[in-house]
mmCIF file of C-alpha atoms and ligand atoms in Angstrom:
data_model
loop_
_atom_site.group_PDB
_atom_site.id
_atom_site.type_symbol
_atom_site.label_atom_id
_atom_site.label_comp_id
_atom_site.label_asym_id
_atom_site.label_seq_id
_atom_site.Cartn_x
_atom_site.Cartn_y
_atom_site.Cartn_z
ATOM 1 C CA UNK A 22 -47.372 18.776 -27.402
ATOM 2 C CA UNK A 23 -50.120 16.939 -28.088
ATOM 3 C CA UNK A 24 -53.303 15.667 -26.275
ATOM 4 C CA UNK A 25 -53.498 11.815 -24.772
ATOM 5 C CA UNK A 26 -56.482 11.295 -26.420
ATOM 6 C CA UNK A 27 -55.416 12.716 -29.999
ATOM 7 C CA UNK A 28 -52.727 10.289 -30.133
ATOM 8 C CA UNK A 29 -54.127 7.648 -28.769
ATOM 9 C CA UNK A 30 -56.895 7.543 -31.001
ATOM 10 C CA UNK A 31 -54.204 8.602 -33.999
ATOM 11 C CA UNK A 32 -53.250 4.938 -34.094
ATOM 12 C CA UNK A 33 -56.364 3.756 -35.124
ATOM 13 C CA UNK A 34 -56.541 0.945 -32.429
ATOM 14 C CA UNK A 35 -58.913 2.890 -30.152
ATOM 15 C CA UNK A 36 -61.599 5.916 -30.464
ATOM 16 C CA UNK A 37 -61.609 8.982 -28.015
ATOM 17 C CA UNK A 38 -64.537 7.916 -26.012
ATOM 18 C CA UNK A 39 -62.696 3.964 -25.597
ATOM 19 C CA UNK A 40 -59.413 5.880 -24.511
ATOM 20 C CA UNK A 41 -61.469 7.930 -22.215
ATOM 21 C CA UNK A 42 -62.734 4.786 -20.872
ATOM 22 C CA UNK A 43 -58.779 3.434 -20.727
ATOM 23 C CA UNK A 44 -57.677 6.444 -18.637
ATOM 24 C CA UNK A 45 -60.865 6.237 -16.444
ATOM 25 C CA UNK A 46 -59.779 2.205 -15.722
ATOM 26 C CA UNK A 47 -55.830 3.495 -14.804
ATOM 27 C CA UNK A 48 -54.984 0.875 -17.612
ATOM 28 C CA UNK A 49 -53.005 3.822 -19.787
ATOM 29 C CA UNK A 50 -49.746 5.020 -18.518
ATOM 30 C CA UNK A 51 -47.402 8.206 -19.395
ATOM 31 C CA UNK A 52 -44.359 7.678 -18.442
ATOM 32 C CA UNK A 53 -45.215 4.743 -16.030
ATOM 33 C CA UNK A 54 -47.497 6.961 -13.974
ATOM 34 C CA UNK A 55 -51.597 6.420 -14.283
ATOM 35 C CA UNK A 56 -52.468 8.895 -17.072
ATOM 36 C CA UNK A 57 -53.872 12.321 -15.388
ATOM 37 C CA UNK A 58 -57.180 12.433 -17.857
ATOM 38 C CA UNK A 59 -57.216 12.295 -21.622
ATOM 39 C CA UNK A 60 -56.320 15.767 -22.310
ATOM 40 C CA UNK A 61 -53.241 15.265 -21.149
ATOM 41 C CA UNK A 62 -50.589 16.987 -23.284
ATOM 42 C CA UNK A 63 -47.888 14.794 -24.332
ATOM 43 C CA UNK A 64 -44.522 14.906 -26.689
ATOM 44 C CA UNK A 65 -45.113 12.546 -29.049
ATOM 45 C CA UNK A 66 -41.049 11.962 -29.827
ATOM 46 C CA UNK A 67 -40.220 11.812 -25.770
ATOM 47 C CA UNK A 68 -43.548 10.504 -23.877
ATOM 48 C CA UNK A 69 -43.665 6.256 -23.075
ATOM 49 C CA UNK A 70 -47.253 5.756 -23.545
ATOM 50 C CA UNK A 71 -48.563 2.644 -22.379
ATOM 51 C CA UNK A 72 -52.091 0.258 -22.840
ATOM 52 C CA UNK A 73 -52.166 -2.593 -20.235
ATOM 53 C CA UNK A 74 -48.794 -2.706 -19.912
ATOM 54 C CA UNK A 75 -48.089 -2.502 -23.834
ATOM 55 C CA UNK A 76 -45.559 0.288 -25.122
ATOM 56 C CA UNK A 77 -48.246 2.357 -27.672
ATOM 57 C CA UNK A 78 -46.177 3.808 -30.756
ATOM 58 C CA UNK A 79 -46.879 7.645 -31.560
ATOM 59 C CA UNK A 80 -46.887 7.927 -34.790
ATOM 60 C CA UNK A 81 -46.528 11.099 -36.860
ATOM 61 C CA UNK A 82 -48.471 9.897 -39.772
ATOM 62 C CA UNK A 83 -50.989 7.035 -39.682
ATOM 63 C CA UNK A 84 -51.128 4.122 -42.336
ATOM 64 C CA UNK A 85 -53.914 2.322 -42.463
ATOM 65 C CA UNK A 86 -54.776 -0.829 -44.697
ATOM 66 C CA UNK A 87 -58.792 -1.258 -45.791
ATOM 67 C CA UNK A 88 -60.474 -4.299 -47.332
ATOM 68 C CA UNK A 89 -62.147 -2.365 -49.827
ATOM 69 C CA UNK A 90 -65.696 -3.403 -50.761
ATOM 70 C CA UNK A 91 -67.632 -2.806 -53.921
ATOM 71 C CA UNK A 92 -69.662 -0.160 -54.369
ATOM 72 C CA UNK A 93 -68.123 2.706 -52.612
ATOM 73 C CA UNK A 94 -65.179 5.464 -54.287
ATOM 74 C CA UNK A 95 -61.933 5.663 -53.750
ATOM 75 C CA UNK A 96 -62.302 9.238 -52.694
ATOM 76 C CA UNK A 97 -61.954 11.667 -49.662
ATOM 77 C CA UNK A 98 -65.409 12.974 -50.201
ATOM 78 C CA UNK A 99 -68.323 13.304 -52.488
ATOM 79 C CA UNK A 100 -72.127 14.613 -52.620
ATOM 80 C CA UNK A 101 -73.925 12.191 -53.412
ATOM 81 C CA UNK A 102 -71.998 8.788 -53.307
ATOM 82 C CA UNK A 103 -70.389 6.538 -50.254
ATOM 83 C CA UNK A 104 -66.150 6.693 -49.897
ATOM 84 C CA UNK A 105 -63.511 4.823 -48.569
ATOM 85 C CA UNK A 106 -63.604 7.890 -45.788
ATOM 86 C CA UNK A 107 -67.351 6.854 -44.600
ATOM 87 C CA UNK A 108 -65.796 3.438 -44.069
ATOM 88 C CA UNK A 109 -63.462 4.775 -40.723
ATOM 89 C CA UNK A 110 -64.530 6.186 -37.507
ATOM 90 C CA UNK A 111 -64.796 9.847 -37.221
ATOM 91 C CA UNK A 112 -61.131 9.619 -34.821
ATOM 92 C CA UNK A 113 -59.217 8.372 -38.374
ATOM 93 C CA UNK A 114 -61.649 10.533 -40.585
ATOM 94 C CA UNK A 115 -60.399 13.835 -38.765
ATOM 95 C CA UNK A 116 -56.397 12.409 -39.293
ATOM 96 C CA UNK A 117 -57.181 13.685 -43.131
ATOM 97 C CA UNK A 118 -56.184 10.486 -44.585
ATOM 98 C CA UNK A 119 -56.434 9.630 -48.518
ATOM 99 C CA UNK A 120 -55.980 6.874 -50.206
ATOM 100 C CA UNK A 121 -52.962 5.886 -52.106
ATOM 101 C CA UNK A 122 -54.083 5.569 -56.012
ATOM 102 C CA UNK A 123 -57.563 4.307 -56.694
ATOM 103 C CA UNK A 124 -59.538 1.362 -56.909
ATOM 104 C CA UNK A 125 -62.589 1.738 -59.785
ATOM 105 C CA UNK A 126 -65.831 1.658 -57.554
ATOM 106 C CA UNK A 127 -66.910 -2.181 -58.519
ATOM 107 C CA UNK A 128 -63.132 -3.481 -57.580
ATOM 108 C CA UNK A 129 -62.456 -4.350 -54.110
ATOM 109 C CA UNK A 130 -59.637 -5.318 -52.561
ATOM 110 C CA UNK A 131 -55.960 -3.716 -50.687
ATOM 111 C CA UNK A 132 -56.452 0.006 -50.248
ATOM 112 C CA UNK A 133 -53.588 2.177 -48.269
ATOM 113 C CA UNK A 134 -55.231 5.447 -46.540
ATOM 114 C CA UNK A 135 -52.465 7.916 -44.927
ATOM 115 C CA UNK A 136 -51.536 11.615 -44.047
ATOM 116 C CA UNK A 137 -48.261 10.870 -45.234
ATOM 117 C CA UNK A 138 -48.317 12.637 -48.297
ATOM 118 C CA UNK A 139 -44.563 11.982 -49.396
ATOM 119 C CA UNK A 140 -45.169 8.569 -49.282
ATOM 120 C CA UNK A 141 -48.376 8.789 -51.412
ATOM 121 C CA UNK A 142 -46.030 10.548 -53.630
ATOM 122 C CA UNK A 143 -43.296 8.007 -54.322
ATOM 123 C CA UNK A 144 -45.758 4.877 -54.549
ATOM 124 C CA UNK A 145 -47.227 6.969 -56.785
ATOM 125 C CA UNK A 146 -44.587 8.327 -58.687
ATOM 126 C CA UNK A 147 -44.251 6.308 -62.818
ATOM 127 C CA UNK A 148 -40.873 6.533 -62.193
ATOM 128 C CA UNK A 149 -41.196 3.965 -59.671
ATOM 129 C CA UNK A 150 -43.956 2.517 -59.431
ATOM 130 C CA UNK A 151 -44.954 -0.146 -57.541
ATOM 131 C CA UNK A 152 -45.832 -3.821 -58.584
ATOM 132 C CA UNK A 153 -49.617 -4.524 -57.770
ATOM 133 C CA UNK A 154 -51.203 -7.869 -58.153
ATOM 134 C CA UNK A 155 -54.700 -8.069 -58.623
ATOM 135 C CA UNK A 156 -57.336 -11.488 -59.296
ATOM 136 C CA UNK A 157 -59.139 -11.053 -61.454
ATOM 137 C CA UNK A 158 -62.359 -13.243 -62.765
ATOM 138 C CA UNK A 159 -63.338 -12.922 -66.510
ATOM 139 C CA UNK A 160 -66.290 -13.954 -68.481
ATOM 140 C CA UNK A 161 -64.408 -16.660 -70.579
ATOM 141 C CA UNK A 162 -61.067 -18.670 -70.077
ATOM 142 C CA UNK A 163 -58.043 -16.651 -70.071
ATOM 143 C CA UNK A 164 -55.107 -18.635 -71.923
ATOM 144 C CA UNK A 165 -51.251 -18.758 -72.677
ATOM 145 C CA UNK A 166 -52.279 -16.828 -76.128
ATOM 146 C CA UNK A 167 -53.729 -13.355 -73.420
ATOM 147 C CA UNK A 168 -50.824 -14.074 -71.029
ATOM 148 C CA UNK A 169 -48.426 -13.565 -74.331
ATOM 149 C CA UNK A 170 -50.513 -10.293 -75.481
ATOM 150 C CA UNK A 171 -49.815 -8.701 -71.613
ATOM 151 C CA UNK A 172 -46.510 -9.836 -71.553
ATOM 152 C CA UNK A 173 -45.588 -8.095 -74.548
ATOM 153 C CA UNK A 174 -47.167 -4.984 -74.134
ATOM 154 C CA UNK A 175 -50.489 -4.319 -75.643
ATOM 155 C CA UNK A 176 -52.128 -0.974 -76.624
ATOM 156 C CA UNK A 177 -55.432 0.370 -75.795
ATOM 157 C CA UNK A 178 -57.997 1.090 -78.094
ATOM 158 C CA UNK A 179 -57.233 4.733 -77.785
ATOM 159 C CA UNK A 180 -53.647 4.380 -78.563
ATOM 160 C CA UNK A 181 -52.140 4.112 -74.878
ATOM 161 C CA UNK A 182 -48.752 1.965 -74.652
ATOM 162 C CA UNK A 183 -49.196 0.072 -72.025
ATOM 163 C CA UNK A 184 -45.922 -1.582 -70.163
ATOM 164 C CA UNK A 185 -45.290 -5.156 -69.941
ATOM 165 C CA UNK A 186 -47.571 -7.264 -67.539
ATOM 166 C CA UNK A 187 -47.788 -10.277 -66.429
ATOM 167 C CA UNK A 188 -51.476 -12.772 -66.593
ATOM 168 C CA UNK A 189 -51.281 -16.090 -64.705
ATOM 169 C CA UNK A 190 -54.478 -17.773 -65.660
ATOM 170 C CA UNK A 191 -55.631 -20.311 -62.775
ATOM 171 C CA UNK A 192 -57.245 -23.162 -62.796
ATOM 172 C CA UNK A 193 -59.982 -23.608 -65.869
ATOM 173 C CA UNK A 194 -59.094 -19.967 -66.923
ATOM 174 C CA UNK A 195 -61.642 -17.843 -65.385
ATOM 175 C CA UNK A 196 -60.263 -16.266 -62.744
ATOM 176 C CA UNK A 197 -56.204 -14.879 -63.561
ATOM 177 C CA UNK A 198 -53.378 -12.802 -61.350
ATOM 178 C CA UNK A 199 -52.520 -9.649 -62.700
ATOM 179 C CA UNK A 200 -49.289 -8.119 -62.030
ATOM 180 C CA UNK A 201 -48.674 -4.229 -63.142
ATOM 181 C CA UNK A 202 -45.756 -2.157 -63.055
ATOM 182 C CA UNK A 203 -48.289 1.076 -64.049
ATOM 183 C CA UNK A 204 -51.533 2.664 -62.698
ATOM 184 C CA UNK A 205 -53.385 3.488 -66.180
ATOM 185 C CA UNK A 206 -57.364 4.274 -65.918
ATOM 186 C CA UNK A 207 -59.479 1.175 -65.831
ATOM 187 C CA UNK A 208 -56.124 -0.575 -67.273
ATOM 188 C CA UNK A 209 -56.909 -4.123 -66.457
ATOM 189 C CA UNK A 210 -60.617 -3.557 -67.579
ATOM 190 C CA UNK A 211 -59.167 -1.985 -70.698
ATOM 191 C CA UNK A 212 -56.501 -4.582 -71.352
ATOM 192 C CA UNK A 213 -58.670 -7.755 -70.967
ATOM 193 C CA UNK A 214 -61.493 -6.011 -73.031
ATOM 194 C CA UNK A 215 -58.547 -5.278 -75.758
ATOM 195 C CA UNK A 216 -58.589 -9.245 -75.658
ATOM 196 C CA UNK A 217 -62.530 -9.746 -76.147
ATOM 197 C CA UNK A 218 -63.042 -10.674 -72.455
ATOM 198 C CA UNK A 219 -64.654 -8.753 -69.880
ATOM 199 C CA UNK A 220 -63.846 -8.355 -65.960
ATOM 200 C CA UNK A 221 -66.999 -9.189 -64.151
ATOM 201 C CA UNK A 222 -65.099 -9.304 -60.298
ATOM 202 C CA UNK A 223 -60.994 -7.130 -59.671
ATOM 203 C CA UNK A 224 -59.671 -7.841 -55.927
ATOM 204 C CA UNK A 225 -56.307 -6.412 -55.319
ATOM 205 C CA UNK A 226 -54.007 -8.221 -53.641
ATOM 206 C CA UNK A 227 -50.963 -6.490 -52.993
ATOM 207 C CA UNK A 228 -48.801 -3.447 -53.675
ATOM 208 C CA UNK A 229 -45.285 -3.762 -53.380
ATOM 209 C CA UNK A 230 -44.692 -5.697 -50.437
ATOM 210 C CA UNK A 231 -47.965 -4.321 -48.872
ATOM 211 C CA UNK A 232 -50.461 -7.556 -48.863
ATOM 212 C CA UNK A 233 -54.161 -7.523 -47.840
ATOM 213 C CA UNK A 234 -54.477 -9.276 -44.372
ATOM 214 C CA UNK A 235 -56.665 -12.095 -44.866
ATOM 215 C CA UNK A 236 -58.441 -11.490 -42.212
ATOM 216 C CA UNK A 237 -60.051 -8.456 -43.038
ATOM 217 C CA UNK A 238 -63.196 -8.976 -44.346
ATOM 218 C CA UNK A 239 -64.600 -6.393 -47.102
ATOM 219 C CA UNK A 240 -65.401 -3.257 -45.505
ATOM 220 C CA UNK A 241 -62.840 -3.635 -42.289
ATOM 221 C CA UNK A 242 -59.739 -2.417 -41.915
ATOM 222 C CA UNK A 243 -56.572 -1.628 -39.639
ATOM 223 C CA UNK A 244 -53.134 -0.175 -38.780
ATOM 224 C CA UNK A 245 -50.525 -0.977 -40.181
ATOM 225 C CA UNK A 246 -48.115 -2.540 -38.554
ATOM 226 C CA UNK A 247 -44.877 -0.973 -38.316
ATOM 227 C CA UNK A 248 -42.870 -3.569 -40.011
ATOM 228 C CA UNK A 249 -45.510 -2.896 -42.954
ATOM 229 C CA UNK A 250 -44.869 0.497 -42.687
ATOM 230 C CA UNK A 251 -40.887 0.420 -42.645
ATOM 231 C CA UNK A 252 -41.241 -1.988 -45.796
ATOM 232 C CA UNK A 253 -43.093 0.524 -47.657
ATOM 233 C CA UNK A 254 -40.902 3.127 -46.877
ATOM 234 C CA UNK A 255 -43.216 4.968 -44.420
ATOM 235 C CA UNK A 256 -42.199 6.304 -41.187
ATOM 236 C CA UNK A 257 -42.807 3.969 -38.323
HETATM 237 N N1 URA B 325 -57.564 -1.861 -63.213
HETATM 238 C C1 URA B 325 -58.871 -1.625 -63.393
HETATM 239 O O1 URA B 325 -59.388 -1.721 -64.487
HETATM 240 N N2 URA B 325 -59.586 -1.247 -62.310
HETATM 241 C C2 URA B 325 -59.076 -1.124 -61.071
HETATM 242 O O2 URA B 325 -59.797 -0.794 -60.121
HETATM 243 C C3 URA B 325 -57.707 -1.390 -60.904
HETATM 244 C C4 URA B 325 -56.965 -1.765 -62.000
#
């Protein structure tokens, strides 16, 4: 059993002190009766919660999708320096979310944060890892001769084999999609300097059939919906 307010909040759609407001209004219901106060104790797998008339999921695990800006780590925590974490209300920040493989501090861009730790796992795993597309803006034309050198593989000055990617170049050449099939340190920094080029701006765009939601500007963020989470292989 679980509090009203816990759950509620677990979703990401509202904090505590909004759902407190909610109950206050009558406009949450438990099982179509006016919710008694928000520490109410619930079953999340048998309760009917809903908002103003809408049926609330109660999720088990929450899955949340951030706009990444630059400048902050892709980290749970750290002395000194902002993280992901400092970007979500305290209500998500106690659901001990992390995020799903990393994003170097000046790239920005589709982060996943979730509790779901088996998930985390297999979008993680080599084995199978997940396609992620990233744009990418370099300081000189990218051409068919760099798309060629990804495609085939290249190797890192330190020896790494990396896997086959693909490097669409757009428009005069500057800015590129990157598509990998790995998760390497600083790989696309490391692969385009391997060509002479450096990456002044990285934005990821998707991973696997995850996509950043245009309308979240850098720095915002939100549930995910649970169509997005089925597709990924979460649990809705
Ligand atoms: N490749 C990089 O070099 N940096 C990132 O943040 C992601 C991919």
């Amino acid at each position: 059993m679980e509090r009203l307010d816990k759950l509620l909040s677990s979703t990401g759609r509202w904090s505590r002190r909004e759902v407190k407001q909610l109950v206050k209004e009558g406009r949450v219901l438990a099982d179509g009766v006016p919710a008694a106060g928000p520490e109410q104790k619930l079953d999340p797998e048998r309760a009917c919660v809903q908002v103003d008339g809408e049926t609330v999921e109660l999720r088990e695990f929450t899955y949340v999708m951030l706009h990444k800006p630059a400048g902050v780590l892709s980290a749970t925590e750290d002395a000194r320096q902002r993280t992901v974490l400092d970007l979500l209300p305290p209500e998500l920040r106690r659901r001990g979310l992390s995020p799903v493989g990393r994003l170097d501090k000046d790239s920005e861009g589709l982060l996943l944060l979730t509790n779901d730790g088996a998930l985390a796992h297999r979008l993680l795993a080599p084995k199978r890892h997940v396609d992620k597309v990233y744009l990418i803006r370099t300081d000189r034309p990218l051409g068919p001769a760099d798309a060629e050198a990804f495609a085939s593989g290249m190797t890192l000055e330190d020896g790494t084999a990396c896997l086959p990617a693909k490097l669409e170049p757009l428009g005069d050449g500057r800015e590129a999609l990157v598509t990998l099939h790995e998760g390497k340190f600083h790989q696309i920094k490391r692969m385009i300097a391997g060509r002479g080029a450096s990456v002044c701006r990285l934005k990821r765009l998707s991973m696997g059939t995850l996509v950043l939601d245009k309308n979240l500007a850098p720095g915002e963020f939100r549930p995910l919906t649970g169509e997005e989470v089925s597709k990924i292989g979460g649990k809705p």
